[in-house]
Short mmCIF file of C-alpha atoms in Angstrom, two decimals:
data_model
loop_
_atom_site.label_atom_id
_atom_site.label_comp_id
_atom_site.label_asym_id
_atom_site.label_seq_id
_atom_site.Cartn_x
_atom_site.Cartn_y
_atom_site.Cartn_z
CA MET O 90 0.13 0.00 0.02
CA SER O 91 1.23 3.44 -0.89
CA GLU O 92 2.03 6.27 1.87
CA ARG O 93 -1.15 7.98 3.09
CA SER O 94 -1.69 11.52 1.53
CA ASP O 95 -2.49 14.77 3.06
CA GLU O 96 -5.76 14.55 1.09
CA ALA O 97 -6.66 11.26 2.47
CA ILE O 98 -5.97 12.25 6.03
CA ASP O 99 -8.04 15.46 5.35
CA ALA O 100 -10.99 13.36 4.20
CA LEU O 101 -10.76 11.21 7.15
CA LEU O 102 -10.72 14.24 9.77
CA ARG O 103 -13.84 15.55 7.93
CA ALA O 104 -15.80 12.30 8.68
CA GLU O 105 -16.42 13.79 12.13
CA ALA O 106 -15.76 17.02 14.09
CA PRO O 107 -13.15 16.73 16.72
CA ALA O 108 -14.20 16.22 20.14
CA VAL O 109 -13.68 19.22 22.53
CA SER O 110 -12.09 16.77 25.12
CA PRO O 111 -9.41 14.34 23.83
CA GLY O 112 -9.78 11.67 26.26
CA GLU O 113 -7.20 8.85 26.20
CA PRO O 114 -5.70 7.45 23.08
CA GLU O 115 -6.44 4.03 21.90
CA LEU O 116 -3.84 3.34 19.22
CA ASP O 117 -0.24 2.56 19.64
CA PRO O 118 2.07 5.12 17.90
CA GLY O 119 3.74 2.38 16.13
CA ASP O 120 0.31 1.51 14.42
CA LEU O 121 -0.15 5.01 13.36
CA HIS O 122 3.41 5.20 11.83
CA ALA O 123 2.54 1.93 9.98
CA TRP O 124 -0.95 3.34 9.00
CA ARG O 125 0.42 6.59 7.43
CA ALA O 126 3.22 4.55 5.51
CA GLY O 127 0.52 2.31 4.07
CA ARG O 128 2.10 -0.98 5.67
CA LEU O 129 -1.05 -2.19 7.20
CA ASP O 130 -3.49 -4.66 5.42
CA PRO O 131 -6.85 -3.24 4.50
CA GLU O 132 -8.61 -4.60 7.44
CA ALA O 133 -6.18 -3.31 9.90
CA ALA O 134 -6.08 0.11 8.16
CA ALA O 135 -9.86 0.24 8.27
CA GLU O 136 -9.67 -0.38 11.99
CA VAL O 137 -7.21 2.50 12.46
CA GLU O 138 -9.39 4.75 10.40
CA ARG O 139 -12.58 4.04 12.40
CA VAL O 140 -10.74 4.90 15.71
CA LEU O 141 -9.10 8.00 14.31
CA ALA O 142 -12.41 9.20 13.12
CA ARG O 143 -13.91 9.17 16.48
CA SER O 144 -10.75 9.72 18.80
CA ALA O 145 -9.48 13.19 19.21
CA ALA O 146 -6.71 11.84 21.38
CA ASP O 147 -5.52 9.48 18.71
CA ARG O 148 -5.65 12.38 15.93
CA ALA O 149 -3.60 14.27 18.44
CA THR O 150 -1.05 11.56 18.53
CA LEU O 151 -0.76 11.39 14.88
CA GLY O 152 -0.13 15.05 14.73
CA ASP O 153 2.51 14.54 17.51
CA LEU O 154 4.39 12.30 15.17
CA SER O 155 5.53 15.24 13.30
CA ALA O 156 3.61 14.37 10.00
CA PRO O 157 3.37 17.25 7.78
CA VAL O 158 -0.10 18.45 6.98
CA SER O 159 -1.62 20.51 4.35
CA ASP O 160 -3.43 23.97 4.33
CA ALA O 161 -6.67 22.62 3.68
CA LEU O 162 -6.28 20.00 6.42
CA LEU O 163 -5.38 22.74 8.88
CA ASP O 164 -8.31 24.84 7.81
CA ARG O 165 -10.69 21.90 8.05
CA MET O 166 -9.53 21.15 11.72
CA ALA O 167 -10.05 24.84 12.75
CA SER O 168 -13.65 24.89 11.25
CA ALA O 169 -14.54 21.65 12.70
CA ALA O 170 -14.23 22.79 16.30
CA PRO O 171 -17.49 24.41 17.74
CA SER O 172 -17.38 28.38 17.22
CA GLY O 173 -17.98 29.02 20.85
CA ARG O 174 -15.05 26.75 22.02
CA ARG O 175 -12.33 26.94 19.62
CA ARG O 176 -9.99 28.30 22.24
CA ALA O 177 -10.75 25.34 24.64
CA ALA O 178 -10.24 22.72 21.70
CA ALA O 179 -7.69 19.89 22.61
CA TRP O 180 -5.92 20.47 19.37
CA VAL O 181 -5.61 23.20 16.53
CA GLY O 182 -3.55 23.55 13.33
CA ALA O 183 -0.36 25.26 14.01
CA GLY O 184 -0.53 26.54 10.41
CA LEU O 185 -3.30 28.82 11.53
CA ALA O 186 -0.74 31.02 13.34
CA LEU O 187 2.51 30.26 11.61
CA ALA O 188 3.60 29.68 7.93
CA ALA O 189 1.67 26.87 6.00
CA GLY O 190 3.33 23.39 6.21
CA ILE O 191 4.68 23.07 9.77
CA ALA O 192 3.46 20.03 11.73
CA LEU O 193 0.45 19.65 13.58
CA ALA O 194 0.50 21.43 17.16
CA VAL O 195 -1.16 19.76 20.06
CA LEU O 196 -2.14 21.39 23.11
CA ARG O 197 -1.01 19.02 25.84
CA ALA O 198 -2.82 18.17 29.15
CA GLY O 199 -1.89 19.67 32.38
CA PRO O 200 0.29 18.10 35.19
CA PRO O 201 -0.29 14.38 36.16
CA PRO O 202 -2.54 13.91 39.28
CA PRO O 203 -0.99 13.46 42.69
CA PRO O 204 0.19 9.94 43.70
CA ALA O 205 -2.82 7.41 44.83
CA TYR O 206 -4.61 8.48 47.97
CA THR O 207 -6.97 6.32 50.06
CA ILE O 208 -9.29 6.74 53.09
CA GLY O 209 -7.46 6.62 56.34
CA ALA O 210 -10.17 6.73 58.80
CA VAL O 211 -14.06 7.66 59.23
CA ARG O 212 -15.71 8.75 62.15
CA GLY O 213 -19.36 9.85 63.18
CA GLY O 214 -21.36 6.96 61.48
CA VAL O 215 -24.19 5.53 63.42
CA GLN O 216 -22.54 2.35 63.40
CA ALA O 217 -19.39 3.55 65.25
CA SER O 218 -18.94 5.56 68.30
CA ARG O 219 -17.88 9.10 68.17
CA ALA O 220 -14.38 8.38 69.56
CA GLU O 221 -13.67 5.27 67.60
CA ALA O 222 -11.77 5.73 64.03
CA GLN O 223 -13.08 3.14 61.66
CA PRO O 224 -10.87 1.88 58.49
CA ALA O 225 -11.77 2.45 55.08
CA PRO O 226 -15.41 1.08 54.87
CA ALA O 227 -16.16 -1.55 52.13
CA GLY O 228 -19.60 -0.21 51.52
CA PRO O 229 -21.58 2.85 52.13
CA VAL O 230 -21.47 4.45 55.69
CA VAL O 231 -24.65 5.43 57.43
CA PHE O 232 -25.27 8.78 58.71
CA VAL O 233 -28.16 10.61 60.44
CA PRO O 234 -28.65 14.43 60.42
CA ALA O 235 -27.17 14.88 64.02
CA GLY O 236 -23.90 13.06 63.05
CA THR O 237 -20.62 14.83 62.26
CA LEU O 238 -18.46 13.30 59.56
CA ARG O 239 -14.73 13.18 60.26
CA LEU O 240 -13.02 11.80 57.24
CA THR O 241 -9.34 11.41 56.58
CA VAL O 242 -7.39 10.63 53.36
CA ARG O 243 -3.83 9.96 53.21
CA PRO O 244 -1.29 9.01 50.46
CA GLU O 245 -0.77 5.21 49.98
CA ALA O 246 3.06 6.03 49.82
CA ALA O 247 5.31 8.85 51.23
CA LEU O 248 5.11 11.72 48.86
CA ASP O 249 8.38 12.86 47.28
CA GLY O 250 7.39 16.63 46.92
CA PRO O 251 4.97 19.02 48.55
CA ALA O 252 1.46 18.06 49.56
CA PRO O 253 -1.14 18.31 46.77
CA ALA O 254 -4.10 20.97 47.06
CA ALA O 255 -7.56 19.54 47.91
CA ARG O 256 -11.13 20.40 47.72
CA ALA O 257 -14.30 18.54 48.93
CA PHE O 258 -17.63 17.93 47.22
CA VAL O 259 -20.81 16.25 47.84
CA SER O 260 -23.09 14.64 45.06
CA ARG O 261 -26.85 13.95 46.50
CA ASP O 262 -28.51 11.05 44.59
CA GLY O 263 -26.13 11.28 41.70
CA GLY O 264 -26.79 15.13 41.05
CA PRO O 265 -24.03 17.55 40.34
CA LEU O 266 -21.01 18.06 42.68
CA THR O 267 -21.58 20.78 45.57
CA ALA O 268 -18.56 22.32 46.82
CA VAL O 269 -17.99 21.92 50.75
CA PRO O 270 -16.40 25.10 52.29
CA ASP O 271 -12.80 25.01 52.31
CA ALA O 272 -12.50 25.86 55.86
CA ARG O 273 -13.98 22.13 56.63
CA LEU O 274 -10.63 20.79 55.16
CA THR O 275 -7.77 20.80 57.23
CA PRO O 276 -4.05 19.58 56.08
CA GLY O 277 -1.95 17.45 58.02
CA ASP O 278 1.59 15.94 57.87
CA GLY O 279 2.65 13.91 55.02
CA GLY O 280 0.02 14.89 52.81
CA VAL O 281 -2.82 13.96 54.98
CA TRP O 282 -6.35 16.09 54.50
CA THR O 283 -9.10 15.79 56.99
CA LEU O 284 -12.68 16.73 56.37
CA VAL O 285 -15.01 17.69 59.46
CA ALA O 286 -18.58 18.92 58.86
CA PRO O 287 -22.11 18.20 60.27
CA ALA O 288 -23.80 15.61 58.32
CA ARG O 289 -26.98 18.03 57.89
CA ALA O 290 -24.71 20.77 56.47
CA LEU O 291 -23.26 18.33 53.93
CA PHE O 292 -26.16 16.25 52.85
CA GLY O 293 -29.20 18.43 53.60
CA ALA O 294 -32.74 16.70 54.43
CA PRO O 295 -32.78 12.83 54.66
CA PRO O 296 -33.12 10.48 53.18
CA ALA O 297 -30.70 10.38 50.31
CA ARG O 298 -27.74 8.37 48.72
CA CYS O 299 -24.82 10.65 48.78
CA ALA O 300 -21.08 10.51 47.90
CA VAL O 301 -18.50 12.61 49.50
CA TYR O 302 -15.56 13.44 46.93
CA LEU O 303 -12.11 14.67 47.83
CA ALA O 304 -10.23 16.09 44.73
CA LEU O 305 -6.50 16.31 44.80
CA ALA O 306 -4.20 18.24 42.57
CA GLU O 307 -0.75 19.63 42.29
CA GLY O 308 -2.18 23.04 42.49
CA PRO O 309 -5.63 24.89 43.01
CA ALA O 310 -6.09 25.36 39.34
CA PRO O 311 -7.48 22.19 38.32
CA LEU O 312 -9.98 22.29 41.17
CA ALA O 313 -11.44 25.39 40.59
CA ASP O 314 -14.25 24.66 38.03
CA LEU O 315 -15.45 21.11 39.33
CA ALA O 316 -18.49 22.30 41.26
CA GLY O 317 -21.66 22.03 39.41
CA GLN O 318 -20.40 19.16 37.23
CA SER O 319 -21.64 15.79 37.16
CA PRO O 320 -19.62 13.13 38.83
CA ALA O 321 -18.98 11.53 35.57
CA ASP O 322 -17.61 14.63 34.18
CA ALA O 323 -15.76 15.83 37.15
CA LEU O 324 -14.01 12.52 37.43
CA GLY O 325 -12.54 12.98 33.92
CA ALA O 326 -10.66 16.23 34.81
CA ASP O 327 -6.99 16.20 33.76
CA GLY O 328 -4.53 16.32 36.67
CA VAL O 329 -6.93 15.40 39.51
CA ARG O 330 -6.97 12.58 41.95
CA TRP O 331 -10.16 11.43 43.62
CA VAL O 332 -11.21 9.69 46.79
CA ARG O 333 -14.83 8.82 47.15
CA LEU O 334 -17.00 7.83 50.38
CA ASP O 335 -20.38 6.58 49.78
CA VAL O 336 -22.99 7.53 52.36
CA HIS O 337 -26.43 6.28 53.18
CA TYR O 338 -28.14 9.17 54.73
CA ARG O 339 -31.18 8.52 56.64
CA ARG O 340 -33.53 9.85 59.38
CA ALA O 341 -32.62 9.20 62.97
CA PRO O 342 -33.65 5.84 64.18
#
């Protein structure tokens, strides 16, 4: 098979507008090299093209391989992004700002998330005394309005650098994230964070199925716009590590 032309790639990218959020790539860079050079059999090439048509992340990887692109392709990529969100698109043609014929420029994701965190202790649930710290629960913990949640999260291993920033959120019955006041969160030694808040203030009126989320990032910027998002959308945010506690919130017995 012959090497892929700019026109062929242009036709492929016209098949579907690029997604605003690139997600995670699905294709190996070696497969992309082989596809561009025409070394794949027709069935394998067709599968690569199907993935490229739907995956902005893999189109970004293709551009990262420094393959030359045509003016027509650069124009097509720019016009395909929604007009109100072109500045937020995950990849744009460098030729729109520079001379024609340079390689595709990709706006890379932000810093990686902090190391893994885990629940260290939970206090205040109706199945534990106020003084007793419970280990990380296997399922939802039970709270009533008169209870006070004391949740501690800690890194699974010693941190090499500074402790991450943190924010807390609550989702009630699967709804969007509501931010918990920052004053409820207290940092501790070794990257530990502790959330203390009355159950009624966190969860409102019972009954409800709730989830408490602690979001951690290398700095505050990735945490700034998470409130109001659905849990599914927020959990995909770049550079954020999440810890979740499920809560069965009920009326007092």
